[in-house]
mmCIF file of C-alpha atoms and ligand atoms in Angstrom:
data_model
loop_
_atom_site.group_PDB
_atom_site.id
_atom_site.type_symbol
_atom_site.label_atom_id
_atom_site.label_comp_id
_atom_site.label_asym_id
_atom_site.label_seq_id
_atom_site.Cartn_x
_atom_site.Cartn_y
_atom_site.Cartn_z
ATOM 1 C CA UNK A 375 28.317 -18.361 4.583
ATOM 2 C CA UNK A 376 25.673 -16.217 2.916
ATOM 3 C CA UNK A 377 23.122 -17.447 5.481
ATOM 4 C CA UNK A 378 25.514 -16.392 8.207
ATOM 5 C CA UNK A 379 25.739 -12.877 6.789
ATOM 6 C CA UNK A 380 21.956 -12.521 6.485
ATOM 7 C CA UNK A 381 21.430 -13.785 10.043
ATOM 8 C CA UNK A 382 23.922 -11.302 11.342
ATOM 9 C CA UNK A 383 22.208 -8.523 9.407
ATOM 10 C CA UNK A 384 18.914 -9.669 10.900
ATOM 11 C CA UNK A 385 20.117 -8.467 14.290
ATOM 12 C CA UNK A 386 20.211 -4.831 13.289
ATOM 13 C CA UNK A 387 18.617 -3.996 9.929
ATOM 14 C CA UNK A 388 15.475 -2.016 10.651
ATOM 15 C CA UNK A 389 12.776 -1.202 8.139
ATOM 16 C CA UNK A 390 10.302 1.592 8.773
ATOM 17 C CA UNK A 391 6.825 0.933 7.369
ATOM 18 C CA UNK A 392 6.211 4.575 6.531
ATOM 19 C CA UNK A 393 2.431 4.919 6.469
ATOM 20 C CA UNK A 394 -0.206 6.263 8.847
ATOM 21 C CA UNK A 395 -2.857 3.937 7.400
ATOM 22 C CA UNK A 396 -3.446 1.098 9.905
ATOM 23 C CA UNK A 397 -4.823 -1.208 7.199
ATOM 24 C CA UNK A 398 -1.673 -0.824 5.127
ATOM 25 C CA UNK A 399 0.536 -1.372 8.198
ATOM 26 C CA UNK A 400 -1.294 -4.622 8.973
ATOM 27 C CA UNK A 401 -0.955 -5.952 5.422
ATOM 28 C CA UNK A 402 2.655 -4.812 4.939
ATOM 29 C CA UNK A 403 3.782 -6.318 8.259
ATOM 30 C CA UNK A 404 2.323 -9.670 7.271
ATOM 31 C CA UNK A 405 3.803 -9.541 3.750
ATOM 32 C CA UNK A 406 7.267 -8.766 5.168
ATOM 33 C CA UNK A 407 7.239 -10.900 8.302
ATOM 34 C CA UNK A 408 9.486 -13.674 6.981
ATOM 35 C CA UNK A 409 12.298 -11.359 5.888
ATOM 36 C CA UNK A 410 15.272 -10.888 8.239
ATOM 37 C CA UNK A 411 14.282 -7.353 9.227
ATOM 38 C CA UNK A 412 13.179 -5.594 12.373
ATOM 39 C CA UNK A 413 9.920 -3.935 11.359
ATOM 40 C CA UNK A 414 9.055 -0.526 12.829
ATOM 41 C CA UNK A 415 6.136 1.748 12.009
ATOM 42 C CA UNK A 416 5.174 5.397 12.397
ATOM 43 C CA UNK A 417 3.142 4.793 15.573
ATOM 44 C CA UNK A 418 6.552 4.929 17.321
ATOM 45 C CA UNK A 419 7.086 8.493 16.038
ATOM 46 C CA UNK A 420 3.896 10.344 17.097
ATOM 47 C CA UNK A 421 5.535 13.759 16.656
ATOM 48 C CA UNK A 422 6.982 13.162 13.192
ATOM 49 C CA UNK A 423 6.089 15.772 10.538
ATOM 50 C CA UNK A 424 3.613 14.449 7.988
ATOM 51 C CA UNK A 425 5.058 14.314 4.474
ATOM 52 C CA UNK A 426 2.814 16.172 2.039
ATOM 53 C CA UNK A 427 1.618 14.171 -0.971
ATOM 54 C CA UNK A 428 2.337 16.970 -3.416
ATOM 55 C CA UNK A 429 2.870 14.772 -6.478
ATOM 56 C CA UNK A 430 0.441 14.021 -9.301
ATOM 57 C CA UNK A 431 1.367 10.323 -9.561
ATOM 58 C CA UNK A 432 1.522 7.311 -7.240
ATOM 59 C CA UNK A 433 5.267 7.016 -8.006
ATOM 60 C CA UNK A 434 6.017 10.609 -7.063
ATOM 61 C CA UNK A 435 3.997 10.487 -3.826
ATOM 62 C CA UNK A 436 5.458 7.129 -2.764
ATOM 63 C CA UNK A 437 8.978 8.494 -3.362
ATOM 64 C CA UNK A 438 8.208 11.704 -1.433
ATOM 65 C CA UNK A 439 6.919 9.730 1.568
ATOM 66 C CA UNK A 440 9.805 7.214 1.591
ATOM 67 C CA UNK A 441 12.404 9.981 1.257
ATOM 68 C CA UNK A 442 10.758 12.222 3.871
ATOM 69 C CA UNK A 443 10.363 9.522 6.520
ATOM 70 C CA UNK A 444 13.815 7.971 5.878
ATOM 71 C CA UNK A 445 15.397 11.386 6.370
ATOM 72 C CA UNK A 446 13.400 12.132 9.526
ATOM 73 C CA UNK A 447 14.052 8.769 11.230
ATOM 74 C CA UNK A 448 17.434 7.759 9.813
ATOM 75 C CA UNK A 449 15.942 4.367 8.881
ATOM 76 C CA UNK A 450 15.456 2.455 5.668
ATOM 77 C CA UNK A 451 11.867 3.479 4.859
ATOM 78 C CA UNK A 452 9.172 1.724 2.831
ATOM 79 C CA UNK A 453 6.263 3.922 1.718
ATOM 80 C CA UNK A 454 3.097 2.839 -0.107
ATOM 81 C CA UNK A 455 1.069 5.135 -2.317
ATOM 82 C CA UNK A 456 -2.012 3.429 -3.609
ATOM 83 C CA UNK A 457 -5.538 3.951 -4.820
ATOM 84 C CA UNK A 458 -8.468 2.853 -6.894
ATOM 85 C CA UNK A 459 -8.841 3.655 -10.612
ATOM 86 C CA UNK A 460 -12.391 3.316 -11.925
ATOM 87 C CA UNK A 461 -12.650 3.193 -15.728
ATOM 88 C CA UNK A 462 -16.077 4.869 -16.036
ATOM 89 C CA UNK A 463 -14.847 7.755 -13.862
ATOM 90 C CA UNK A 464 -11.787 8.478 -16.022
ATOM 91 C CA UNK A 465 -9.606 6.558 -13.534
ATOM 92 C CA UNK A 466 -10.790 8.628 -10.544
ATOM 93 C CA UNK A 467 -10.349 8.641 -7.613
ATOM 94 C CA UNK A 468 -6.755 7.523 -8.402
ATOM 95 C CA UNK A 469 -4.106 9.353 -6.390
ATOM 96 C CA UNK A 470 -6.916 11.194 -4.593
ATOM 97 C CA UNK A 471 -8.485 7.953 -3.270
ATOM 98 C CA UNK A 472 -7.815 8.774 0.389
ATOM 99 C CA UNK A 473 -9.333 12.273 0.007
ATOM 100 C CA UNK A 474 -12.207 11.408 -2.354
ATOM 101 C CA UNK A 475 -14.961 12.583 0.010
ATOM 102 C CA UNK A 476 -12.964 15.321 1.766
ATOM 103 C CA UNK A 477 -10.005 15.200 4.135
ATOM 104 C CA UNK A 478 -11.941 14.049 7.223
ATOM 105 C CA UNK A 479 -14.325 11.583 5.575
ATOM 106 C CA UNK A 480 -14.629 7.927 6.581
ATOM 107 C CA UNK A 481 -14.142 4.851 4.384
ATOM 108 C CA UNK A 482 -17.942 4.465 4.320
ATOM 109 C CA UNK A 483 -18.383 8.041 3.027
ATOM 110 C CA UNK A 484 -15.768 7.496 0.295
ATOM 111 C CA UNK A 485 -17.536 4.303 -0.776
ATOM 112 C CA UNK A 486 -20.895 6.089 -0.855
ATOM 113 C CA UNK A 487 -19.503 8.840 -3.071
ATOM 114 C CA UNK A 488 -17.950 6.250 -5.392
ATOM 115 C CA UNK A 489 -21.216 4.339 -5.796
ATOM 116 C CA UNK A 490 -23.200 7.552 -6.375
ATOM 117 C CA UNK A 491 -20.747 8.780 -9.026
ATOM 118 C CA UNK A 492 -20.770 5.408 -10.733
ATOM 119 C CA UNK A 493 -24.543 5.244 -10.739
ATOM 120 C CA UNK A 494 -24.637 8.665 -12.415
ATOM 121 C CA UNK A 495 -22.654 7.234 -15.345
ATOM 122 C CA UNK A 496 -25.424 4.698 -16.024
ATOM 123 C CA UNK A 497 -23.854 1.757 -14.203
ATOM 124 C CA UNK A 498 -22.835 -0.064 -17.382
ATOM 125 C CA UNK A 499 -19.048 -0.080 -17.065
ATOM 126 C CA UNK A 500 -17.827 -1.121 -13.590
ATOM 127 C CA UNK A 501 -14.214 -2.094 -14.380
ATOM 128 C CA UNK A 502 -11.689 -0.906 -11.837
ATOM 129 C CA UNK A 503 -8.166 -1.566 -10.701
ATOM 130 C CA UNK A 504 -6.241 -1.061 -7.509
ATOM 131 C CA UNK A 505 -2.752 0.386 -7.957
ATOM 132 C CA UNK A 506 0.052 0.241 -5.406
ATOM 133 C CA UNK A 507 3.474 1.822 -5.687
ATOM 134 C CA UNK A 508 6.041 0.921 -3.060
ATOM 135 C CA UNK A 509 9.070 3.183 -2.604
ATOM 136 C CA UNK A 510 12.205 2.320 -0.634
ATOM 137 C CA UNK A 511 14.540 5.068 0.533
ATOM 138 C CA UNK A 512 17.764 4.779 2.488
ATOM 139 C CA UNK A 513 18.961 7.669 4.645
ATOM 140 C CA UNK A 514 21.845 9.482 2.989
ATOM 141 C CA UNK A 515 21.361 7.780 -0.402
ATOM 142 C CA UNK A 516 19.581 9.906 -2.977
ATOM 143 C CA UNK A 517 18.272 7.056 -5.141
ATOM 144 C CA UNK A 518 14.728 5.874 -4.285
ATOM 145 C CA UNK A 519 13.681 2.412 -5.496
ATOM 146 C CA UNK A 520 10.174 2.109 -6.966
ATOM 147 C CA UNK A 521 8.014 -1.023 -7.395
ATOM 148 C CA UNK A 522 4.480 -1.068 -8.816
ATOM 149 C CA UNK A 523 1.652 -3.582 -8.665
ATOM 150 C CA UNK A 524 -1.954 -3.644 -9.834
ATOM 151 C CA UNK A 525 -5.054 -5.730 -9.188
ATOM 152 C CA UNK A 526 -7.801 -5.783 -11.825
ATOM 153 C CA UNK A 527 -11.469 -6.197 -10.931
ATOM 154 C CA UNK A 528 -14.821 -4.450 -10.813
ATOM 155 C CA UNK A 529 -16.971 -2.426 -8.428
ATOM 156 C CA UNK A 530 -19.871 -4.271 -6.798
ATOM 157 C CA UNK A 531 -23.344 -2.724 -6.707
ATOM 158 C CA UNK A 532 -23.251 -2.378 -2.911
ATOM 159 C CA UNK A 533 -20.694 -2.817 -0.082
ATOM 160 C CA UNK A 534 -20.220 -6.422 1.071
ATOM 161 C CA UNK A 535 -18.053 -7.765 3.898
ATOM 162 C CA UNK A 536 -16.068 -6.256 6.735
ATOM 163 C CA UNK A 537 -12.515 -7.423 5.995
ATOM 164 C CA UNK A 538 -9.640 -5.284 4.759
ATOM 165 C CA UNK A 539 -9.951 -1.495 4.706
ATOM 166 C CA UNK A 540 -10.736 1.422 2.417
ATOM 167 C CA UNK A 541 -12.637 0.453 -0.735
ATOM 168 C CA UNK A 542 -12.294 -3.312 -0.104
ATOM 169 C CA UNK A 543 -16.059 -3.873 0.517
ATOM 170 C CA UNK A 544 -16.878 -2.748 -3.059
ATOM 171 C CA UNK A 545 -13.923 -4.235 -4.972
ATOM 172 C CA UNK A 546 -14.288 -7.680 -6.573
ATOM 173 C CA UNK A 547 -10.934 -8.921 -7.907
ATOM 174 C CA UNK A 548 -10.962 -10.790 -11.235
ATOM 175 C CA UNK A 549 -11.399 -14.541 -10.752
ATOM 176 C CA UNK A 550 -13.636 -14.128 -7.674
ATOM 177 C CA UNK A 551 -17.274 -13.268 -7.019
ATOM 178 C CA UNK A 552 -16.704 -11.910 -3.494
ATOM 179 C CA UNK A 553 -15.339 -8.489 -2.573
ATOM 180 C CA UNK A 554 -12.008 -8.014 -0.785
ATOM 181 C CA UNK A 555 -14.202 -7.229 2.222
ATOM 182 C CA UNK A 556 -15.578 -10.791 2.067
ATOM 183 C CA UNK A 557 -12.461 -12.667 0.925
ATOM 184 C CA UNK A 558 -9.933 -13.828 3.523
ATOM 185 C CA UNK A 559 -6.776 -11.817 4.256
ATOM 186 C CA UNK A 560 -4.798 -14.775 2.846
ATOM 187 C CA UNK A 561 -6.460 -14.396 -0.569
ATOM 188 C CA UNK A 562 -5.891 -10.637 -0.545
ATOM 189 C CA UNK A 563 -2.225 -11.279 0.303
ATOM 190 C CA UNK A 564 -1.934 -13.464 -2.809
ATOM 191 C CA UNK A 565 -3.697 -11.326 -5.417
ATOM 192 C CA UNK A 566 -3.666 -7.695 -4.293
ATOM 193 C CA UNK A 567 -1.895 -4.718 -5.867
ATOM 194 C CA UNK A 568 0.127 -4.427 -2.626
ATOM 195 C CA UNK A 569 1.175 -8.091 -2.798
ATOM 196 C CA UNK A 570 2.360 -7.672 -6.411
ATOM 197 C CA UNK A 571 4.322 -4.490 -5.687
ATOM 198 C CA UNK A 572 5.835 -5.972 -2.557
ATOM 199 C CA UNK A 573 6.881 -9.179 -4.317
ATOM 200 C CA UNK A 574 9.138 -6.992 -6.490
ATOM 201 C CA UNK A 575 10.367 -4.949 -3.510
ATOM 202 C CA UNK A 576 11.149 -8.154 -1.578
ATOM 203 C CA UNK A 577 13.455 -9.288 -4.391
ATOM 204 C CA UNK A 578 15.382 -6.033 -4.135
ATOM 205 C CA UNK A 579 15.450 -6.169 -0.323
ATOM 206 C CA UNK A 580 16.743 -9.746 -0.257
ATOM 207 C CA UNK A 581 19.558 -8.861 -2.666
ATOM 208 C CA UNK A 582 20.457 -5.720 -0.774
ATOM 209 C CA UNK A 583 20.262 -6.927 2.823
ATOM 210 C CA UNK A 584 23.911 -8.028 3.175
ATOM 211 C CA UNK A 585 25.075 -4.735 1.608
ATOM 212 C CA UNK A 586 23.011 -2.603 3.973
ATOM 213 C CA UNK A 587 24.807 -3.753 7.126
HETATM 214 P P1 ITT B 778 -0.381 7.044 3.993
HETATM 215 O O1 ITT B 778 -0.213 8.164 2.983
HETATM 216 O O2 ITT B 778 0.012 7.457 5.377
HETATM 217 O O3 ITT B 778 0.282 5.781 3.560
HETATM 218 P P2 ITT B 778 -3.154 7.044 3.077
HETATM 219 O O4 ITT B 778 -4.355 6.238 3.457
HETATM 220 O O5 ITT B 778 -3.331 8.556 3.014
HETATM 221 O O6 ITT B 778 -1.962 6.679 4.110
HETATM 222 P P3 ITT B 778 -2.736 6.945 0.234
HETATM 223 O O7 ITT B 778 -2.585 8.418 0.064
HETATM 224 O O8 ITT B 778 -1.838 6.031 -0.535
HETATM 225 O O9 ITT B 778 -2.562 6.502 1.751
HETATM 226 O O10 ITT B 778 -4.257 6.599 -0.081
HETATM 227 C C1 ITT B 778 -4.611 5.329 -0.468
HETATM 228 C C2 ITT B 778 -6.115 5.172 -0.349
HETATM 229 O O11 ITT B 778 -6.538 4.245 -1.370
HETATM 230 C C3 ITT B 778 -6.479 4.519 0.976
HETATM 231 O O12 ITT B 778 -6.754 5.501 1.958
HETATM 232 C C4 ITT B 778 -7.695 3.698 0.591
HETATM 233 O O13 ITT B 778 -8.843 4.499 0.596
HETATM 234 C C5 ITT B 778 -7.390 3.281 -0.837
HETATM 235 N N1 ITT B 778 -6.700 1.981 -0.858
HETATM 236 C C6 ITT B 778 -5.389 1.723 -1.101
HETATM 237 N N2 ITT B 778 -5.113 0.423 -0.990
HETATM 238 C C7 ITT B 778 -6.273 -0.172 -0.661
HETATM 239 C C8 ITT B 778 -6.652 -1.503 -0.397
HETATM 240 O O14 ITT B 778 -5.768 -2.484 -0.397
HETATM 241 N N3 ITT B 778 -7.923 -1.739 -0.103
HETATM 242 C C9 ITT B 778 -8.837 -0.760 -0.079
HETATM 243 N N4 ITT B 778 -8.579 0.514 -0.290
HETATM 244 C C10 ITT B 778 -7.293 0.823 -0.591
#
């Protein structure tokens, strides 16, 4: 009976992946593909107003984005605020990871700045962690659900590999010697900050799906 309800829901529950970052969209689509949801993303709303990341924390910015895009589209919205915390840099770039080398900079320029800053500290401490906060907002419901995940590792001495996006070519997750740029997408889907946050969000989504019809 429960299966019947979920299948029926599958015909019309839509989830908006509320990010403009193509790398995140790719990973989130894959991590959600087996759930009974119709996945949409912001490429279908080219005119939508960008939600400003005015918060000082990942949680606040994820909630702002989920709320803003749910309200603008009328869909259940999943937003991801994430970034890299580097111990020797006082956890910078953190929430400013996307803007670390200026608003128009490329991933390569952000990586270059990171390696230069780290070298200036003497290169001794290279511990780092990726943080991901997923927020889920439903149109018309004030409460926003928040799920966090982290991935511990260190920063490599130079970029390696072409997989993933963002800082992946310089991030070596604990337990591996290769960077996320070199490791397969399957491995990243098992151990990443996004995978851990989404595992928690999936539990909530699965419980809620019948109620959202
Ligand atoms: P949206 O706000 O539209 O989602 P964004 O790229 O601006 O896109 P954030 O403000 O959350 O998103 O910035 C996160 C940045 O952190 C992202 O641009 C990358 O530079 C970095 N980042 C996050 N997750 C990453 C991952 O899995 N691999 C590599 N870099 C990552």
